Amino acid sequence: DVVMTQSPLSLPVTLGQPASISCRSTQSLVYSDGNTYLSWFQQRPGQSPRRLIYKVSNRDSGVPDRFSGSGSGTDFTLKISRVEAEDVGVYYCMQGIHGPYTFGQGTKLEIK
Amino acid sequence: EVQLVESGGGLVQPGGSLRLSCAASGFTFGDFWMSWVRQAPGRGLEWVANINQDGSEKYYVDSVKGRFTISRDNPKNSLCLQMNSLTADDTALYYCARVGRYSLSPTSWGQGTLVTVSS
């Protein structure tokens, strides 16, 4: 199975400051169609997950533009340009091309 | 608006069975792959199973193969997960999710239904 490794696992951030989460996969996530199927999810406390980013860098509808995704191959990053209070929660990366789908361990973002 | 409402969770003894259901609305159910994803208490997300639009393709995480069966009823806009031979490791909140048409990842999630396996 493809293992997704996130770092850091805990991320204390001051309001208004940037934040960055790394995600690495044990296999390339480039599919035969040329697309890279890496997604990012946010799970706020007590809520269901919500997808933020798909295919590395595409923001879902309604996702603030302070969230951005980048990377290629096996190395990916989620960045928040200026953290707001509503960003508190756990963030997961996920790969969708190698069965079974696999998620990273999650990165818990908290406000300092 | 896409809505996914899970039901069927509860307390079951080890070795027992449970059938989860997911009622979908707000979109053309038969046009999308669907997934079950679970989250053990205080833990991360684990994809469980996928099913394609007409139910002819099904995929499972190794830990549930041979015990769980995913199915769908398109005319009834319903997704199911039959879970047999349950163990304590299956204790989790089970989410129903719609898979993005061109993104191979869940775009919409239900609120989840809690399965507790305990004697």
Coordinates of N, CA and C in Angstrom, one line a residue:
Chain A
D1 N 0.8 -1.2 0.0 CA 0.0 0.0 0.0 C 0.9 1.3 0.0
V2 N 0.4 2.3 -0.6 CA 1.1 3.6 -0.6 C 0.9 4.2 0.8
V3 N 2.0 4.6 1.4 CA 2.0 5.2 2.7 C 2.2 6.7 2.5
M4 N 1.3 7.5 3.2 CA 1.3 8.9 3.1 C 1.8 9.4 4.5
T5 N 2.9 10.2 4.4 CA 3.5 10.6 5.7 C 3.5 12.2 5.7
Q6 N 2.8 12.7 6.8 CA 2.7 14.1 7.0 C 3.6 14.6 8.0
S7 N 4.0 15.9 7.9 CA 4.8 16.5 8.9 C 4.5 18.0 8.8
P8 N 4.5 18.7 10.0 CA 4.5 18.1 11.3 C 3.2 17.5 11.7
L9 N 3.1 16.7 12.8 CA 1.8 16.2 13.2 C 1.1 17.2 14.1
S10 N 1.8 18.1 14.7 CA 1.2 19.2 15.5 C 1.8 20.5 15.0
L11 N 0.9 21.5 14.8 CA 1.3 22.7 14.2 C 0.7 23.9 15.0
P12 N 1.4 24.5 16.0 CA 0.8 25.6 16.6 C 1.2 26.9 15.8
V13 N 0.2 27.7 15.6 CA 0.4 28.9 14.7 C -0.2 30.1 15.3
T14 N 0.5 31.2 15.2 CA -0.1 32.5 15.6 C -1.1 33.0 14.6
L15 N -2.2 33.6 15.1 CA -3.2 34.1 14.1 C -2.5 35.1 13.2
G16 N -2.8 35.0 11.9 CA -2.3 35.9 10.9 C -1.0 35.5 10.3
Q17 N -0.4 34.5 10.9 CA 0.9 33.9 10.4 C 0.6 32.8 9.4
P18 N 1.6 32.5 8.6 CA 1.5 31.4 7.6 C 1.7 30.1 8.3
A19 N 1.2 29.0 7.6 CA 1.4 27.7 8.0 C 1.6 26.8 6.8
S20 N 2.4 25.7 7.1 CA 2.7 24.8 6.0 C 2.7 23.4 6.5
I21 N 2.1 22.5 5.7 CA 2.1 21.1 6.0 C 2.7 20.3 4.9
S22 N 3.6 19.4 5.2 CA 4.2 18.5 4.1 C 3.5 17.1 4.1
C23 N 3.5 16.6 2.9 CA 2.9 15.2 2.7 C 3.8 14.5 1.7
R24 N 4.3 13.4 2.1 CA 5.1 12.6 1.2 C 4.5 11.2 1.0
S25 N 4.5 10.7 -0.3 CA 4.0 9.4 -0.6 C 5.2 8.4 -0.9
T26 N 4.9 7.2 -0.7 CA 6.0 6.2 -1.0 C 6.0 5.8 -2.5
Q27 N 5.0 6.2 -3.2 CA 5.0 6.0 -4.7 C 4.5 7.3 -5.4
S28 N 5.0 7.4 -6.6 CA 4.5 8.6 -7.4 C 3.0 8.6 -7.5
L29 N 2.4 9.7 -7.4 CA 0.9 9.9 -7.5 C 0.5 10.4 -8.9
V30 N 1.4 10.3 -9.8 CA 1.1 10.7 -11.2 C 0.4 9.5 -11.9
Y31 N -0.8 9.7 -12.4 CA -1.6 8.7 -13.0 C -1.3 8.6 -14.5
S32 N -1.7 7.6 -15.2 CA -1.4 7.4 -16.6 C -2.0 8.5 -17.5
D33 N -3.0 9.2 -16.9 CA -3.6 10.3 -17.7 C -2.9 11.6 -17.5
G34 N -1.8 11.6 -16.8 CA -0.9 12.7 -16.6 C -1.3 13.6 -15.4
N35 N -2.4 13.3 -14.8 CA -2.9 14.0 -13.6 C -2.2 13.4 -12.3
T36 N -2.1 14.2 -11.3 CA -1.6 13.8 -10.0 C -2.7 13.8 -9.0
Y37 N -3.1 12.7 -8.4 CA -4.3 12.6 -7.6 C -4.0 12.7 -6.1
L38 N -3.6 13.9 -5.7 CA -3.4 14.2 -4.3 C -4.4 15.2 -3.8
S39 N -5.0 14.9 -2.7 CA -6.1 15.8 -2.2 C -5.7 16.2 -0.8
W40 N -6.3 17.3 -0.3 CA -6.1 17.7 1.1 C -7.5 17.9 1.7
F41 N -7.7 17.5 2.9 CA -8.9 17.6 3.6 C -8.7 18.4 4.9
Q42 N -9.7 19.1 5.4 CA -9.8 19.7 6.7 C -10.9 19.1 7.5
Q43 N -10.6 18.8 8.7 CA -11.6 18.3 9.7 C -11.6 19.2 10.9
R44 N -12.6 20.1 11.0 CA -12.7 20.9 12.2 C -13.3 20.1 13.3
P45 N -13.0 20.5 14.6 CA -13.5 19.7 15.7 C -15.0 19.4 15.7
G46 N -15.3 18.1 15.8 CA -16.7 17.7 15.8 C -17.4 17.7 14.5
Q47 N -16.6 17.9 13.4 CA -17.3 18.0 12.1 C -16.8 16.9 11.2
S48 N -17.5 16.7 10.1 CA -17.1 15.7 9.0 C -15.9 16.4 8.3
P49 N -15.1 15.5 7.6 CA -14.0 16.1 6.8 C -14.6 16.9 5.6
R50 N -13.8 17.8 5.2 CA -14.2 18.7 4.0 C -13.0 18.8 3.1
R51 N -13.2 18.5 1.8 CA -12.1 18.6 0.9 C -11.8 20.1 0.6
L52 N -10.5 20.4 0.6 CA -10.0 21.7 0.3 C -9.4 21.8 -1.1
I53 N -8.6 20.8 -1.4 CA -7.7 20.8 -2.6 C -7.8 19.5 -3.2
Y54 N -7.9 19.4 -4.6 CA -7.8 18.2 -5.3 C -6.8 18.3 -6.5
K55 N -6.3 17.2 -6.9 CA -5.2 17.2 -8.0 C -4.2 18.2 -7.7
V56 N -3.6 18.1 -6.5 CA -2.5 18.9 -6.0 C -2.8 20.3 -5.6
S57 N -3.4 21.1 -6.6 CA -3.4 22.5 -6.4 C -4.8 23.2 -6.7
N58 N -5.8 22.4 -7.0 CA -7.1 22.9 -7.3 C -8.0 23.1 -6.1
R59 N -8.4 24.3 -5.8 CA -9.2 24.6 -4.6 C -10.6 24.2 -4.9
D60 N -11.3 23.6 -4.0 CA -12.7 23.3 -4.1 C -13.5 24.6 -4.0
S61 N -14.7 24.5 -4.5 CA -15.6 25.7 -4.4 C -15.8 26.1 -2.9
G62 N -15.7 27.4 -2.7 CA -15.9 28.0 -1.4 C -14.7 27.9 -0.5
V63 N -13.6 27.4 -0.9 CA -12.4 27.3 -0.1 C -11.7 28.7 -0.2
P64 N -11.4 29.3 0.9 CA -10.7 30.6 0.8 C -9.4 30.5 0.1
D65 N -9.0 31.6 -0.6 CA -7.8 31.6 -1.4 C -6.5 31.6 -0.6
R66 N -6.7 31.7 0.7 CA -5.5 31.7 1.6 C -4.9 30.2 1.7
F67 N -5.7 29.2 1.2 CA -5.3 27.9 1.1 C -4.7 27.6 -0.3
S68 N -3.5 27.0 -0.3 CA -3.0 26.6 -1.6 C -2.2 25.3 -1.5
G69 N -2.2 24.6 -2.6 CA -1.5 23.3 -2.6 C -0.5 23.3 -3.7
S70 N 0.6 22.6 -3.5 CA 1.7 22.5 -4.5 C 2.4 21.2 -4.3
G71 N 3.3 20.9 -5.3 CA 4.1 19.7 -5.2 C 4.0 18.9 -6.5
S72 N 4.7 17.8 -6.5 CA 4.7 16.9 -7.7 C 5.3 15.5 -7.3
G73 N 4.9 14.5 -8.1 CA 5.5 13.2 -7.8 C 5.1 12.6 -6.5
T74 N 6.0 12.8 -5.5 CA 5.8 12.2 -4.2 C 5.9 13.2 -3.1
D75 N 6.0 14.4 -3.4 CA 6.3 15.5 -2.4 C 5.3 16.6 -2.5
F76 N 4.5 16.9 -1.5 CA 3.4 17.8 -1.6 C 3.3 18.7 -0.4
T77 N 2.7 19.9 -0.6 CA 2.6 20.9 0.5 C 1.3 21.6 0.5
L78 N 0.7 21.7 1.6 CA -0.5 22.6 1.8 C 0.0 23.8 2.6
K79 N -0.4 25.0 2.1 CA 0.0 26.2 2.7 C -1.2 27.1 3.0
I80 N -1.2 27.7 4.2 CA -2.2 28.7 4.6 C -1.5 30.0 4.7
S81 N -1.8 31.0 3.9 CA -1.0 32.2 3.9 C -1.1 33.0 5.2
R82 N -2.4 33.0 5.8 CA -2.6 33.8 7.0 C -3.6 33.0 7.8
V83 N -3.2 32.4 8.9 CA -4.1 31.5 9.6 C -5.2 32.3 10.4
E84 N -6.4 31.8 10.2 CA -7.5 32.4 11.0 C -8.0 31.4 12.0
A85 N -8.8 31.9 12.9 CA -9.3 31.1 14.0 C -10.1 29.9 13.5
E86 N -10.8 30.1 12.4 CA -11.7 29.0 11.8 C -10.9 27.9 11.2
D87 N -9.5 28.1 11.1 CA -8.7 27.1 10.4 C -8.3 26.0 11.4
V88 N -8.6 26.1 12.7 CA -8.2 25.1 13.7 C -8.9 23.8 13.3
G89 N -8.1 22.7 13.4 CA -8.6 21.4 13.1 C -7.5 20.5 12.7
V90 N -7.8 19.4 12.0 CA -6.8 18.4 11.6 C -6.9 18.4 10.1
Y91 N -5.7 18.3 9.5 CA -5.6 18.3 8.0 C -5.0 17.0 7.5
Y92 N -5.6 16.5 6.5 CA -5.1 15.2 6.0 C -4.8 15.3 4.5
C93 N -3.8 14.7 4.1 CA -3.6 14.5 2.6 C -4.1 13.1 2.3
M94 N -4.4 12.8 1.0 CA -4.9 11.6 0.6 C -4.5 11.3 -0.9
Q95 N -4.2 10.0 -1.2 CA -3.9 9.7 -2.5 C -5.0 8.8 -3.0
G96 N -5.3 9.0 -4.3 CA -6.5 8.3 -4.9 C -6.2 7.5 -6.2
I97 N -5.0 7.1 -6.4 CA -4.7 6.3 -7.6 C -4.3 4.9 -7.3
H98 N -3.6 4.6 -6.2 CA -3.1 3.3 -5.9 C -4.1 2.7 -4.9
G99 N -4.8 1.6 -5.3 CA -5.7 1.0 -4.3 C -4.9 0.3 -3.2
P100 N -5.4 0.4 -1.9 CA -6.5 1.2 -1.5 C -6.1 2.7 -1.3
Y101 N -7.1 3.5 -1.4 CA -6.9 4.9 -1.1 C -6.2 5.0 0.3
T102 N -5.3 5.9 0.5 CA -4.7 6.1 1.8 C -4.6 7.5 2.2
F103 N -4.8 7.8 3.5 CA -4.7 9.1 4.0 C -3.4 9.2 4.8
G104 N -2.9 10.5 5.0 CA -1.8 10.7 5.9 C -2.3 10.6 7.3
Q105 N -1.4 10.7 8.3 CA -1.8 10.5 9.7 C -2.6 11.7 10.3
G106 N -2.5 12.8 9.6 CA -3.2 14.0 10.0 C -2.3 15.0 10.7
T107 N -2.5 16.3 10.5 CA -1.7 17.3 11.2 C -2.7 18.2 11.9
K108 N -2.5 18.3 13.2 CA -3.4 19.1 14.1 C -2.9 20.5 14.1
L109 N -3.7 21.4 13.6 CA -3.4 22.9 13.6 C -4.1 23.5 14.8
E110 N -3.3 24.2 15.6 CA -3.9 24.9 16.7 C -3.4 26.3 16.8
I111 N -4.1 27.2 17.5 CA -3.7 28.6 17.6 C -2.8 28.7 18.8
K112 N -1.6 29.4 18.7 CA -0.8 29.6 19.8 C -1.4 30.6 20.8
Chain B
E1 N -28.5 21.0 -3.2 CA -27.4 20.7 -2.2 C -27.3 19.2 -2.0
V2 N -26.0 18.8 -2.1 CA -25.7 17.4 -1.9 C -25.9 17.0 -0.4
Q3 N -26.7 16.0 -0.2 CA -26.9 15.5 1.2 C -26.7 14.0 1.2
L4 N -25.9 13.6 2.3 CA -25.7 12.2 2.5 C -26.0 11.9 4.0
V5 N -26.9 11.0 4.2 CA -27.4 10.7 5.6 C -27.2 9.2 5.9
E6 N -26.2 9.0 6.8 CA -26.0 7.6 7.2 C -26.9 7.1 8.3
S7 N -27.1 5.8 8.4 CA -27.9 5.2 9.4 C -27.5 3.8 9.6
G8 N -27.9 3.2 10.7 CA -27.6 1.8 10.9 C -26.6 1.4 11.9
G9 N -25.9 2.4 12.4 CA -24.8 2.2 13.4 C -25.4 1.8 14.7
G10 N -24.5 1.3 15.6 CA -25.0 0.9 16.9 C -24.0 0.0 17.6
L11 N -24.4 -0.6 18.7 CA -23.5 -1.4 19.5 C -23.8 -2.9 19.1
V12 N -22.7 -3.6 18.8 CA -22.8 -5.0 18.3 C -21.7 -5.8 19.0
Q13 N -21.9 -7.0 19.3 CA -20.9 -7.9 19.9 C -19.9 -8.3 18.9
P14 N -18.7 -8.6 19.4 CA -17.7 -9.2 18.5 C -18.2 -10.4 17.8
G15 N -17.9 -10.5 16.5 CA -18.4 -11.6 15.7 C -19.8 -11.3 15.1
G16 N -20.4 -10.2 15.5 CA -21.7 -9.9 15.0 C -21.7 -9.2 13.6
S17 N -22.9 -8.8 13.2 CA -23.1 -8.2 11.9 C -23.9 -6.9 12.0
L18 N -23.7 -6.0 11.1 CA -24.4 -4.7 11.0 C -24.5 -4.3 9.6
R19 N -25.6 -3.6 9.2 CA -25.8 -3.1 7.9 C -25.9 -1.6 8.0
L20 N -25.0 -0.9 7.4 CA -25.1 0.6 7.3 C -25.8 1.0 6.0
S21 N -26.5 2.1 6.1 CA -27.1 2.7 4.9 C -26.8 4.1 4.8
C22 N -26.9 4.6 3.6 CA -26.6 6.0 3.3 C -27.6 6.5 2.3
A23 N -28.4 7.5 2.7 CA -29.5 8.0 1.8 C -28.9 9.3 1.1
A24 N -28.9 9.3 -0.2 CA -28.3 10.4 -1.0 C -29.4 11.2 -1.6
S25 N -29.1 12.5 -1.7 CA -30.0 13.4 -2.4 C -29.3 14.7 -2.8
G26 N -29.9 15.4 -3.8 CA -29.3 16.6 -4.2 C -28.4 16.5 -5.4
F27 N -28.3 15.2 -5.9 CA -27.4 15.0 -7.1 C -27.9 13.7 -7.8
T28 N -27.4 13.5 -9.0 CA -27.8 12.2 -9.7 C -26.9 11.1 -9.2
F29 N -27.4 10.4 -8.2 CA -26.7 9.4 -7.5 C -26.0 8.4 -8.4
G30 N -26.6 7.9 -9.4 CA -26.1 6.9 -10.3 C -24.9 7.4 -11.2
D31 N -24.6 8.7 -11.1 CA -23.5 9.2 -11.9 C -22.1 9.2 -11.2
F32 N -22.1 8.8 -9.9 CA -20.9 8.9 -9.1 C -20.5 7.6 -8.5
W33 N -19.1 7.5 -8.4 CA -18.6 6.5 -7.5 C -18.9 6.9 -6.1
M34 N -19.0 6.0 -5.2 CA -19.3 6.2 -3.8 C -18.3 5.5 -2.9
S35 N -18.1 6.0 -1.7 CA -17.1 5.4 -0.8 C -17.7 5.3 0.6
W36 N -17.1 4.4 1.4 CA -17.2 4.4 2.9 C -15.8 4.7 3.4
V37 N -15.8 5.6 4.4 CA -14.5 6.0 5.1 C -14.8 5.9 6.5
R38 N -13.9 5.4 7.3 CA -14.2 5.3 8.8 C -13.1 6.0 9.6
Q39 N -13.5 6.3 10.8 CA -12.6 7.1 11.7 C -12.7 6.5 13.1
A40 N -11.8 5.8 13.6 CA -11.8 5.2 14.9 C -11.7 6.4 15.9
P41 N -12.3 6.2 17.1 CA -12.3 7.3 18.1 C -10.9 7.9 18.3
G42 N -10.8 9.2 18.1 CA -9.5 9.9 18.4 C -8.4 9.6 17.3
R43 N -8.8 8.9 16.2 CA -7.8 8.5 15.3 C -8.1 9.2 13.9
G44 N -7.2 8.8 12.9 CA -7.3 9.5 11.6 C -8.4 8.8 10.7
L45 N -8.4 9.2 9.5 CA -9.3 8.7 8.5 C -8.8 7.4 7.8
E46 N -9.6 6.5 7.6 CA -9.3 5.2 6.9 C -10.3 4.9 5.8
W47 N -9.9 4.9 4.5 CA -10.8 4.5 3.5 C -11.2 3.1 3.6
V48 N -12.4 2.7 3.5 CA -12.9 1.3 3.7 C -13.2 0.6 2.3
A49 N -14.1 1.3 1.5 CA -14.5 0.6 0.3 C -15.0 1.7 -0.7
N50 N -15.0 1.3 -2.0 CA -15.5 2.1 -3.1 C -16.4 1.2 -4.0
I51 N -17.3 1.9 -4.6 CA -18.2 1.2 -5.6 C -18.4 2.1 -6.8
N52 N -18.4 1.6 -8.0 CA -18.6 2.4 -9.1 C -20.0 2.7 -9.4
Q53 N -20.3 3.4 -10.5 CA -21.6 3.9 -10.7 C -22.7 2.8 -10.8
D54 N -22.4 1.7 -11.5 CA -23.4 0.7 -11.6 C -23.2 -0.5 -10.7
G55 N -22.3 -0.4 -9.8 CA -22.1 -1.5 -8.8 C -21.2 -2.6 -9.4
S56 N -20.7 -2.5 -10.6 CA -19.9 -3.7 -11.1 C -18.5 -3.7 -10.7
E57 N -18.0 -2.6 -10.1 CA -16.6 -2.6 -9.5 C -16.7 -2.2 -8.1
K58 N -16.0 -3.0 -7.3 CA -16.0 -2.8 -5.8 C -14.5 -3.0 -5.3
Y59 N -14.1 -2.1 -4.5 CA -12.7 -2.2 -3.9 C -12.8 -2.1 -2.4
Y60 N -11.9 -2.8 -1.7 CA -11.9 -2.8 -0.3 C -10.5 -2.7 0.3
V61 N -10.4 -2.1 1.5 CA -9.1 -2.1 2.2 C -8.9 -3.5 2.7
D62 N -7.7 -4.0 2.7 CA -7.4 -5.4 3.0 C -8.0 -5.8 4.3
S63 N -8.1 -5.0 5.3 CA -8.6 -5.4 6.7 C -10.0 -5.7 6.7
V64 N -10.8 -5.4 5.7 CA -12.2 -5.7 5.7 C -12.6 -6.7 4.5
K65 N -11.7 -7.0 3.7 CA -12.0 -7.9 2.6 C -12.5 -9.3 3.1
G66 N -13.6 -9.7 2.5 CA -14.2 -11.0 2.9 C -15.2 -10.8 4.0
R67 N -15.2 -9.7 4.7 CA -16.1 -9.4 5.8 C -17.1 -8.4 5.5
F68 N -16.7 -7.4 4.7 CA -17.6 -6.2 4.4 C -18.0 -6.3 2.9
T69 N -19.2 -5.9 2.6 CA -19.7 -5.8 1.3 C -20.4 -4.5 1.0
I70 N -19.9 -3.8 0.0 CA -20.5 -2.5 -0.4 C -21.5 -2.7 -1.5
S71 N -22.6 -2.0 -1.5 CA -23.6 -2.2 -2.5 C -24.4 -0.9 -2.7
R72 N -25.1 -0.8 -3.8 CA -25.9 0.4 -4.0 C -27.2 0.1 -4.7
D73 N -28.2 0.9 -4.5 CA -29.5 0.8 -5.2 C -29.7 2.2 -5.8
N74 N -29.4 2.3 -7.1 CA -29.5 3.6 -7.8 C -30.9 4.1 -7.8
P75 N -31.9 3.3 -8.1 CA -33.3 3.9 -8.2 C -33.7 4.4 -6.8
K76 N -33.2 3.9 -5.7 CA -33.5 4.3 -4.4 C -32.5 5.3 -3.8
N77 N -31.5 5.7 -4.6 CA -30.4 6.6 -4.2 C -29.8 6.2 -2.8
S78 N -29.5 5.0 -2.8 CA -29.0 4.4 -1.5 C -27.7 3.6 -1.7
L79 N -26.8 3.8 -0.7 CA -25.6 3.1 -0.6 C -25.6 2.3 0.7
C80 N -25.1 1.1 0.7 CA -25.1 0.2 1.9 C -23.7 -0.4 2.1
L81 N -23.4 -0.7 3.4 CA -22.2 -1.5 3.8 C -22.7 -2.6 4.7
Q82 N -22.6 -3.8 4.2 CA -22.9 -5.0 5.1 C -21.6 -5.4 5.8
M83 N -21.6 -5.4 7.1 CA -20.4 -5.7 7.9 C -20.6 -7.0 8.7
N84 N -19.8 -8.0 8.4 CA -19.9 -9.2 9.1 C -18.6 -9.5 9.9
S85 N -18.7 -10.4 10.8 CA -17.5 -10.9 11.6 C -16.8 -9.7 12.2
L86 N -17.6 -8.8 12.9 CA -17.0 -7.6 13.4 C -16.1 -7.8 14.6
T87 N -15.1 -7.0 14.6 CA -14.1 -7.0 15.8 C -14.0 -5.6 16.4
A88 N -13.3 -5.6 17.5 CA -13.2 -4.3 18.2 C -12.5 -3.3 17.3
D89 N -11.6 -3.7 16.4 CA -10.9 -2.8 15.5 C -11.8 -2.2 14.5
D90 N -13.0 -2.6 14.4 CA -14.0 -2.0 13.4 C -14.8 -0.9 14.1
T91 N -14.5 -0.7 15.4 CA -15.2 0.4 16.1 C -14.8 1.7 15.5
A92 N -15.7 2.5 15.0 CA -15.4 3.7 14.3 C -16.7 4.5 13.9
L93 N -16.5 5.7 13.6 CA -17.5 6.5 12.9 C -17.4 6.3 11.4
Y94 N -18.5 5.8 10.8 CA -18.4 5.4 9.4 C -19.1 6.5 8.6
Y95 N -18.3 7.1 7.6 CA -18.8 8.1 6.7 C -19.1 7.6 5.4
C96 N -20.2 8.0 4.8 CA -20.6 7.8 3.4 C -20.0 9.0 2.7
A97 N -19.4 8.8 1.5 CA -18.9 10.0 0.8 C -19.1 9.8 -0.7
R98 N -19.3 10.9 -1.4 CA -19.4 10.9 -2.9 C -18.0 11.2 -3.4
V99 N -17.6 10.4 -4.4 CA -16.3 10.6 -5.0 C -16.4 11.6 -6.2
G100 N -15.5 12.5 -6.3 CA -15.4 13.4 -7.4 C -15.3 12.8 -8.7
R101 N -16.1 13.3 -9.7 CA -16.1 12.7 -11.0 C -14.8 12.6 -11.7
Y102 N -13.9 13.6 -11.5 CA -12.6 13.6 -12.2 C -11.5 13.8 -11.2
S103 N -11.7 13.6 -9.9 CA -10.7 13.9 -9.0 C -10.3 12.7 -8.1
L104 N -11.0 11.6 -8.2 CA -10.6 10.4 -7.4 C -10.5 10.6 -6.0
S105 N -11.3 11.5 -5.4 CA -11.3 11.7 -3.9 C -12.6 12.1 -3.5
P106 N -13.0 11.9 -2.2 CA -14.3 12.2 -1.8 C -14.6 13.7 -1.7
T107 N -15.6 14.2 -2.4 CA -16.0 15.6 -2.4 C -17.0 16.0 -1.4
S108 N -17.9 15.1 -1.1 CA -19.0 15.4 -0.1 C -19.1 14.2 0.9
W109 N -19.3 14.6 2.1 CA -19.4 13.6 3.2 C -20.7 13.8 4.0
G110 N -21.1 12.6 4.5 CA -22.2 12.6 5.5 C -21.7 13.0 6.9
Q111 N -22.6 12.9 7.8 CA -22.2 13.2 9.2 C -21.7 12.0 10.0
G112 N -21.9 10.8 9.4 CA -21.3 9.6 9.9 C -22.3 8.9 10.8
T113 N -22.1 7.6 11.0 CA -22.9 6.7 11.9 C -21.9 5.9 12.7
L114 N -22.1 5.9 14.0 CA -21.1 5.3 14.9 C -21.4 3.8 15.1
V115 N -20.3 3.0 14.9 CA -20.4 1.5 15.1 C -19.4 1.2 16.3
T116 N -20.0 0.6 17.3 CA -19.2 0.2 18.4 C -19.3 -1.3 18.6
V117 N -18.1 -2.0 18.5 CA -18.1 -3.4 18.7 C -17.5 -3.7 20.0
S118 N -18.3 -4.3 20.9 CA -17.9 -4.5 22.3 C -18.9 -5.6 22.9
S119 N -18.3 -6.3 23.8 CA -19.1 -7.3 24.5 C -19.6 -6.7 25.8

